[in-house]
Amino acid sequence: MNLADMLTYADIGQLTTIAEHYECECKRNSKHELIQSILVMLSRREFIEQQVSNCSAKDLRFLNTLLFDNRNSYSVEELQAMITQTAFDGEQKGKKKPESPREAIARYKRSGWLFNGMTQNTRFLFQMPNDLKDRFRLELGMTLRKQISRTSEPPVYREEQNLCADDLLLFLRYLHQQDIELNQESVMYRRHQQQIMEMLHVGEPLVLKGGWRFGYGRTFSSYPSRFALLYDFAYYHEYISEDGLRLRLTAKGTEVLEGGMKESMVQIFRFWLRLYKQAVPNLSSLVYWTSECTKDWVTVSSLHQAIGWLIKPYYYDTAESILNERILGMMLHLGLLRIGESPEHGMVVQMTAWGQKIAGKSSVLGGGTLHTSIDKT
């Protein structure tokens, strides 16, 4: 529903609160006048611009979550969880009494961002007007793009296109040809890992012992990032099985291999969004904003400035390392992005044509959670 519809169904108490919040000049006892004055105020071209420019980073992160969430309504508990998730450590310093999630919800209601449901079943739920979402998304996009530094095409750059799908088949073919023994942690021995890396189109250094690696998939602690994604994809889709201390190709995996089927890059991209959601809950929005900011060649340093504040550090992963390694690096592997090195500006990036096409659907494709263990224990 749009703003006008929600204002019509709202009670006069919330209408009065919104009107007072924005200092609307109208009769407080006339619902019609309240609705009209609020609509005029919130429909002004500069209203959304002022909202975005005056909001705190915490409020904008909460707003960003709403803009990319597929649900139509939210319970109080769901909103509280979203507000807690978008409040980063250290941001409340200096305040005598930090704002509670319930107080934040009340403030968002006063601002006209949230409304109670219209029916008996939804009156305890909250909704955001669809047209307000669209306007906020457009304005936030313009604000982010203003911070981007564009540059010329670098002399050399990397682009991987469909190589993930190709390498998945190569991995399955290797399993078909080899008898692979697993160690007590159900991990391939390093000689097999090295043979696979030499066979794939894109090889990676093997994981060294002693470092922290968790949160980005079931086998992320044991295998390099790109290969861990392909392994987890094959395991989740039951193309492979860890049968005792042996890694085997299943009947389903053999069917895929013999049929010469190529897994869709869209499927692998969607799986990546869901797999990394634990560590980067707003990943789909970060993919979208990256695509909006990198239609031309741009500097990675300016991209950090534009969207880095949306990224919450994850244990030892900083916002910078998450953007560089977990997002941009994986977007390169998934064929969404090309990465180059500029003599003047350092690392530069640009979305591919396919990346631009698929990124707009990222919020839809990234929905849901995996019904399997994400990390080995």
Coordinates of C-alpha atoms in Angstrom, one line a residue:
M1 CA 0.0 0.0 0.0
N2 CA 1.1 3.6 -0.7
L3 CA 1.3 6.5 1.8
A4 CA -2.1 8.0 0.9
D5 CA -3.8 4.6 1.6
M6 CA -2.0 4.2 4.9
L7 CA -2.8 7.7 6.0
T8 CA -6.5 7.1 5.2
Y9 CA -6.6 4.0 7.4
A10 CA -4.4 5.5 10.2
D11 CA -6.2 6.6 13.4
I12 CA -6.3 10.3 14.1
G13 CA -3.9 9.9 17.0
Q14 CA -1.0 8.8 14.7
L15 CA -2.0 11.5 12.1
T16 CA -1.8 14.2 14.8
T17 CA 1.6 12.8 16.0
I18 CA 3.0 12.9 12.4
A19 CA 1.6 16.4 11.7
E20 CA 3.1 17.7 15.0
H21 CA 6.4 16.0 14.2
Y22 CA 6.6 17.9 10.8
E23 CA 4.9 21.1 12.2
C24 CA 2.2 20.9 9.6
E25 CA -0.3 23.8 9.7
C26 CA -3.8 22.3 9.8
K27 CA -6.7 21.6 12.1
R28 CA -5.8 18.8 14.5
N29 CA -9.4 17.7 14.9
S30 CA -10.0 17.2 11.1
K31 CA -8.8 13.9 9.8
H32 CA -9.2 15.1 6.2
E33 CA -7.0 18.2 6.8
L34 CA -4.4 16.1 8.7
I35 CA -4.1 13.7 5.8
Q36 CA -3.9 16.5 3.2
S37 CA -1.3 18.5 5.1
I38 CA 0.9 15.4 5.7
L39 CA 0.6 14.3 2.1
V40 CA 1.7 17.8 0.9
M41 CA 4.6 17.8 3.3
L42 CA 5.9 14.3 2.6
S43 CA 5.3 14.6 -1.2
R44 CA 7.6 17.6 -1.6
R45 CA 10.6 17.0 -3.8
E46 CA 13.1 18.1 -1.1
F47 CA 11.4 16.1 1.7
I48 CA 13.2 12.8 1.1
E49 CA 16.5 14.6 0.3
Q50 CA 16.3 16.3 3.7
Q51 CA 15.4 13.1 5.5
V52 CA 18.4 11.2 4.0
S53 CA 20.8 14.0 4.6
N54 CA 19.7 14.6 8.2
C55 CA 19.4 10.9 9.3
S56 CA 22.0 9.2 11.4
A57 CA 24.0 6.3 9.9
K58 CA 22.0 4.0 12.2
D59 CA 18.7 5.2 11.0
L60 CA 19.8 5.0 7.3
R61 CA 21.0 1.4 7.9
F62 CA 17.6 0.5 9.3
L63 CA 15.9 2.2 6.4
N64 CA 18.2 0.4 4.0
T65 CA 17.1 -2.9 5.6
L66 CA 13.4 -2.0 5.1
L67 CA 14.1 -1.1 1.4
F68 CA 15.5 -4.5 0.6
D69 CA 13.3 -6.7 2.7
N70 CA 10.6 -8.7 0.8
R71 CA 8.2 -8.9 3.7
N72 CA 5.1 -6.7 3.6
S73 CA 4.7 -6.4 7.4
Y74 CA 6.7 -6.8 10.5
S75 CA 6.1 -7.7 14.1
V76 CA 7.5 -5.6 17.0
E77 CA 10.0 -8.3 17.7
E78 CA 11.2 -8.4 14.0
L79 CA 11.6 -4.6 14.0
Q80 CA 13.5 -4.7 17.2
A81 CA 15.9 -7.3 15.8
M82 CA 16.5 -5.2 12.7
I83 CA 17.1 -2.1 14.8
T84 CA 19.6 -3.9 17.0
Q85 CA 21.4 -5.4 14.0
T86 CA 21.8 -2.0 12.3
A87 CA 23.2 -0.3 15.5
F88 CA 26.9 -0.7 15.4
D89 CA 29.1 -0.8 18.5
G90 CA 30.3 2.6 19.7
E91 CA 27.7 4.7 18.0
Q92 CA 25.8 5.4 21.2
K93 CA 28.9 6.8 23.0
G94 CA 28.4 10.1 24.7
K95 CA 24.6 9.8 25.0
K96 CA 23.3 9.8 28.5
K97 CA 20.6 7.2 27.8
P98 CA 20.8 5.1 24.6
E99 CA 17.6 4.9 22.6
S100 CA 15.9 1.6 23.0
P101 CA 14.5 -0.3 20.0
R102 CA 10.9 0.4 21.2
E103 CA 11.7 4.1 21.4
A104 CA 13.1 4.0 17.9
I105 CA 10.0 2.3 16.5
A106 CA 7.8 5.0 18.1
R107 CA 10.1 7.7 16.5
Y108 CA 9.8 6.0 13.1
K109 CA 6.0 6.0 13.5
R110 CA 6.1 9.7 14.2
S111 CA 8.2 10.2 11.1
G112 CA 5.6 8.4 8.9
W113 CA 8.0 5.6 8.1
L114 CA 5.9 2.9 9.8
F115 CA 2.2 2.4 10.1
N116 CA 0.1 -0.3 11.8
G117 CA -1.7 -2.8 9.7
M118 CA -5.2 -2.1 8.5
T119 CA -7.1 -5.3 9.4
Q120 CA -7.9 -7.1 12.6
N121 CA -5.2 -9.7 11.9
T122 CA -2.5 -7.1 11.0
R123 CA -3.2 -4.2 13.5
F124 CA -0.3 -5.3 15.7
L125 CA 2.1 -5.5 12.7
F126 CA 3.9 -2.6 11.0
Q127 CA 4.2 -1.7 7.3
M128 CA 6.2 0.9 5.3
P129 CA 4.4 2.7 2.4
N130 CA 5.6 1.3 -1.0
D131 CA 5.9 4.7 -2.7
L132 CA 7.9 6.0 0.2
K133 CA 10.3 3.0 -0.2
D134 CA 10.7 3.8 -3.9
R135 CA 11.5 7.5 -3.2
F136 CA 13.9 6.7 -0.4
R137 CA 15.7 4.1 -2.6
L138 CA 16.1 6.7 -5.4
E139 CA 17.4 9.4 -3.1
L140 CA 19.8 7.1 -1.2
G141 CA 21.2 5.9 -4.6
M142 CA 21.8 9.5 -5.7
T143 CA 23.5 10.3 -2.4
L144 CA 25.8 7.3 -2.7
R145 CA 26.7 7.9 -6.3
K146 CA 27.8 11.5 -5.5
Q147 CA 30.6 10.1 -3.4
I148 CA 32.0 7.9 -6.2
S149 CA 35.2 8.8 -8.1
R150 CA 35.1 7.6 -11.7
T151 CA 38.2 6.8 -13.7
S152 CA 39.3 5.5 -17.1
E153 CA 39.6 1.9 -18.0
P154 CA 42.8 0.4 -16.4
P155 CA 45.5 -1.1 -18.6
V156 CA 44.9 -4.6 -17.2
Y157 CA 41.8 -6.1 -15.5
R158 CA 40.3 -9.4 -14.5
E159 CA 36.9 -10.8 -15.5
E160 CA 35.8 -14.4 -14.9
Q161 CA 32.3 -14.6 -16.6
N162 CA 31.0 -18.3 -16.4
L163 CA 34.1 -19.8 -14.8
C164 CA 32.4 -20.8 -11.6
A165 CA 29.9 -23.0 -13.4
D166 CA 32.7 -24.5 -15.5
D167 CA 34.8 -25.2 -12.5
L168 CA 31.9 -26.9 -10.7
L169 CA 31.7 -29.4 -13.5
L170 CA 35.5 -29.9 -13.4
F171 CA 35.3 -30.6 -9.7
L172 CA 32.5 -33.2 -10.2
R173 CA 34.6 -34.8 -13.0
Y174 CA 37.6 -35.0 -10.7
L175 CA 35.4 -36.8 -8.1
H176 CA 34.2 -39.2 -10.8
Q177 CA 37.8 -40.1 -11.7
Q178 CA 39.4 -40.2 -8.3
D179 CA 39.0 -42.1 -5.1
I180 CA 39.2 -39.2 -2.5
E181 CA 39.9 -40.0 1.1
L182 CA 38.9 -37.5 3.9
N183 CA 40.6 -36.9 7.2
Q184 CA 39.0 -37.1 10.6
E185 CA 37.5 -33.6 10.1
S186 CA 35.9 -34.7 6.8
V187 CA 38.3 -32.5 4.8
M188 CA 40.2 -33.6 1.7
Y189 CA 43.9 -34.1 2.1
R190 CA 46.1 -31.3 0.8
R191 CA 47.4 -33.3 -2.1
H192 CA 43.9 -33.7 -3.5
Q193 CA 43.2 -30.0 -2.9
Q194 CA 46.3 -29.0 -4.7
Q195 CA 45.5 -31.2 -7.7
I196 CA 42.0 -29.7 -7.9
M197 CA 43.4 -26.1 -7.7
E198 CA 45.8 -26.9 -10.6
M199 CA 42.9 -28.3 -12.7
L200 CA 40.4 -25.4 -12.2
H201 CA 40.3 -22.3 -14.3
V202 CA 40.8 -20.2 -11.2
G203 CA 43.2 -21.6 -8.6
E204 CA 43.6 -20.3 -5.0
P205 CA 46.2 -20.7 -2.3
L206 CA 45.3 -23.5 0.1
V207 CA 44.1 -22.5 3.6
L208 CA 46.9 -22.3 6.2
K209 CA 46.3 -23.7 9.7
G210 CA 46.1 -21.3 12.6
G211 CA 44.0 -18.5 11.1
W212 CA 40.3 -17.8 12.0
R213 CA 37.9 -18.8 9.2
F214 CA 34.1 -19.2 9.9
G215 CA 30.8 -17.7 9.1
Y216 CA 31.0 -17.9 5.3
G217 CA 29.8 -21.4 4.7
R218 CA 30.0 -25.0 5.8
T219 CA 33.6 -25.7 4.6
F220 CA 34.9 -22.1 4.6
S221 CA 37.3 -23.0 7.5
S222 CA 38.9 -25.8 5.4
Y223 CA 39.0 -24.6 1.8
P224 CA 39.8 -21.4 -0.1
S225 CA 36.8 -19.0 -0.4
R226 CA 35.8 -19.6 -4.0
F227 CA 36.3 -23.4 -3.9
A228 CA 34.4 -23.5 -0.5
L229 CA 31.4 -21.9 -2.3
L230 CA 31.5 -24.5 -5.1
Y231 CA 32.0 -27.4 -2.6
D232 CA 29.1 -26.2 -0.4
F233 CA 26.9 -25.7 -3.5
A234 CA 27.6 -29.3 -4.6
Y235 CA 27.0 -30.6 -1.1
Y236 CA 23.8 -28.7 -0.5
H237 CA 22.4 -29.8 -3.9
E238 CA 23.4 -33.5 -3.1
Y239 CA 25.9 -33.8 -6.0
I240 CA 28.5 -35.0 -3.6
S241 CA 28.4 -36.9 -0.3
E242 CA 30.8 -37.3 2.6
D243 CA 30.4 -41.1 3.0
G244 CA 32.4 -42.1 6.0
L245 CA 36.0 -41.0 5.3
R246 CA 35.4 -40.9 1.5
L247 CA 34.2 -38.1 -0.7
R248 CA 31.9 -39.5 -3.4
L249 CA 30.0 -38.3 -6.4
T250 CA 26.3 -39.1 -5.9
A251 CA 23.9 -40.5 -8.5
K252 CA 22.5 -37.0 -8.8
G253 CA 26.0 -35.6 -9.4
T254 CA 26.7 -38.3 -12.0
E255 CA 23.5 -37.3 -13.8
V256 CA 24.6 -33.7 -13.9
L257 CA 28.0 -34.6 -15.1
E258 CA 26.9 -37.1 -17.8
G259 CA 24.1 -34.9 -19.0
G260 CA 26.7 -32.1 -19.7
M261 CA 24.5 -29.7 -17.7
K262 CA 25.9 -26.4 -16.8
E263 CA 24.8 -25.1 -13.5
S264 CA 23.3 -21.6 -13.9
M265 CA 25.4 -18.8 -12.6
V266 CA 22.2 -17.3 -11.3
Q267 CA 21.8 -20.4 -9.1
I268 CA 25.4 -20.1 -7.8
F269 CA 24.9 -16.4 -7.2
R270 CA 21.7 -17.0 -5.3
F271 CA 23.4 -19.7 -3.2
W272 CA 26.2 -17.2 -2.4
L273 CA 23.7 -14.6 -1.1
R274 CA 22.1 -17.1 1.2
L275 CA 25.4 -18.7 2.3
Y276 CA 27.0 -15.4 3.3
K277 CA 23.8 -13.9 4.9
Q278 CA 24.8 -15.0 8.4
A279 CA 28.0 -12.9 8.3
V280 CA 26.7 -10.1 6.1
P281 CA 22.9 -9.8 6.7
N282 CA 22.4 -6.9 4.2
L283 CA 24.5 -8.5 1.4
S284 CA 21.8 -8.2 -1.2
S285 CA 21.5 -4.5 -0.7
L286 CA 25.3 -4.1 -0.8
V287 CA 25.4 -6.0 -4.2
Y288 CA 22.6 -3.6 -5.4
W289 CA 24.4 -0.4 -4.3
T290 CA 27.7 -1.7 -5.7
S291 CA 26.0 -2.1 -9.1
E292 CA 24.5 1.3 -8.9
C293 CA 27.9 2.9 -8.1
T294 CA 30.0 1.0 -10.6
K295 CA 28.3 1.3 -13.9
D296 CA 31.6 3.0 -15.0
W297 CA 35.1 2.3 -13.8
V298 CA 35.4 3.6 -10.3
T299 CA 38.0 3.6 -7.5
V300 CA 37.5 1.1 -4.7
S301 CA 38.6 3.7 -2.2
S302 CA 35.6 5.9 -3.1
L303 CA 33.3 2.9 -3.1
H304 CA 34.4 2.3 0.5
Q305 CA 33.5 5.9 1.3
A306 CA 30.1 5.5 -0.3
I307 CA 28.9 2.2 1.1
G308 CA 31.4 1.1 3.8
W309 CA 29.2 2.6 6.6
L310 CA 26.5 0.0 5.7
I311 CA 28.8 -2.9 6.5
K312 CA 29.0 -4.2 10.1
P313 CA 32.3 -5.8 11.1
Y314 CA 32.1 -9.5 11.6
Y315 CA 34.4 -10.7 14.4
Y316 CA 38.0 -10.2 12.9
D317 CA 36.6 -9.1 9.5
T318 CA 36.6 -5.3 9.2
A319 CA 34.2 -3.4 7.0
E320 CA 37.0 -2.9 4.6
S321 CA 38.0 -6.6 4.4
I322 CA 34.4 -7.7 4.0
L323 CA 33.9 -5.3 1.1
N324 CA 37.2 -6.2 -0.6
E325 CA 37.4 -9.9 0.0
R326 CA 33.9 -11.2 0.8
I327 CA 31.9 -9.0 -1.5
L328 CA 34.0 -7.6 -4.4
G329 CA 36.3 -10.6 -4.6
M330 CA 33.4 -13.0 -4.8
M331 CA 31.4 -10.8 -7.2
L332 CA 34.5 -11.1 -9.5
H333 CA 34.4 -14.9 -9.2
L334 CA 30.6 -14.9 -9.9
G335 CA 31.0 -12.9 -13.1
L336 CA 29.3 -9.8 -11.8
L337 CA 32.3 -7.5 -11.6
R338 CA 35.7 -6.8 -13.3
I339 CA 38.6 -5.7 -11.2
G340 CA 41.7 -3.8 -12.4
E341 CA 44.6 -1.8 -11.1
S342 CA 45.1 1.8 -12.1
P343 CA 48.6 3.4 -11.9
E344 CA 47.0 6.6 -10.5
H345 CA 44.1 5.3 -8.3
G346 CA 45.0 1.8 -7.2
M347 CA 42.2 -0.8 -7.3
V348 CA 39.3 0.0 -9.6
V349 CA 36.1 -1.9 -10.4
Q350 CA 33.2 -2.0 -12.9
M351 CA 30.1 -4.1 -13.1
T352 CA 29.7 -6.4 -16.1
A353 CA 26.6 -6.2 -18.2
W354 CA 25.4 -9.5 -16.7
G355 CA 26.2 -8.1 -13.2
Q356 CA 24.1 -5.1 -13.8
K357 CA 21.2 -7.2 -15.0
I358 CA 21.3 -9.7 -12.0
A359 CA 22.1 -7.2 -9.2
G360 CA 18.7 -5.5 -9.6
K361 CA 17.1 -8.9 -8.6
S362 CA 19.5 -9.5 -5.7
S363 CA 16.9 -8.7 -3.0
V364 CA 14.5 -11.3 -4.4
L365 CA 17.2 -13.9 -5.1
G366 CA 18.7 -13.5 -1.7
G367 CA 15.6 -14.4 0.3
G368 CA 15.4 -17.4 2.6
T369 CA 17.9 -19.3 4.6
L370 CA 19.7 -22.6 3.9
H371 CA 18.1 -25.6 5.6
T372 CA 21.4 -27.2 6.4
S373 CA 24.4 -26.7 8.7
I374 CA 26.3 -23.7 7.5
D375 CA 29.5 -24.2 9.3
K376 CA 31.2 -27.5 10.3
T377 CA 31.4 -28.0 14.0

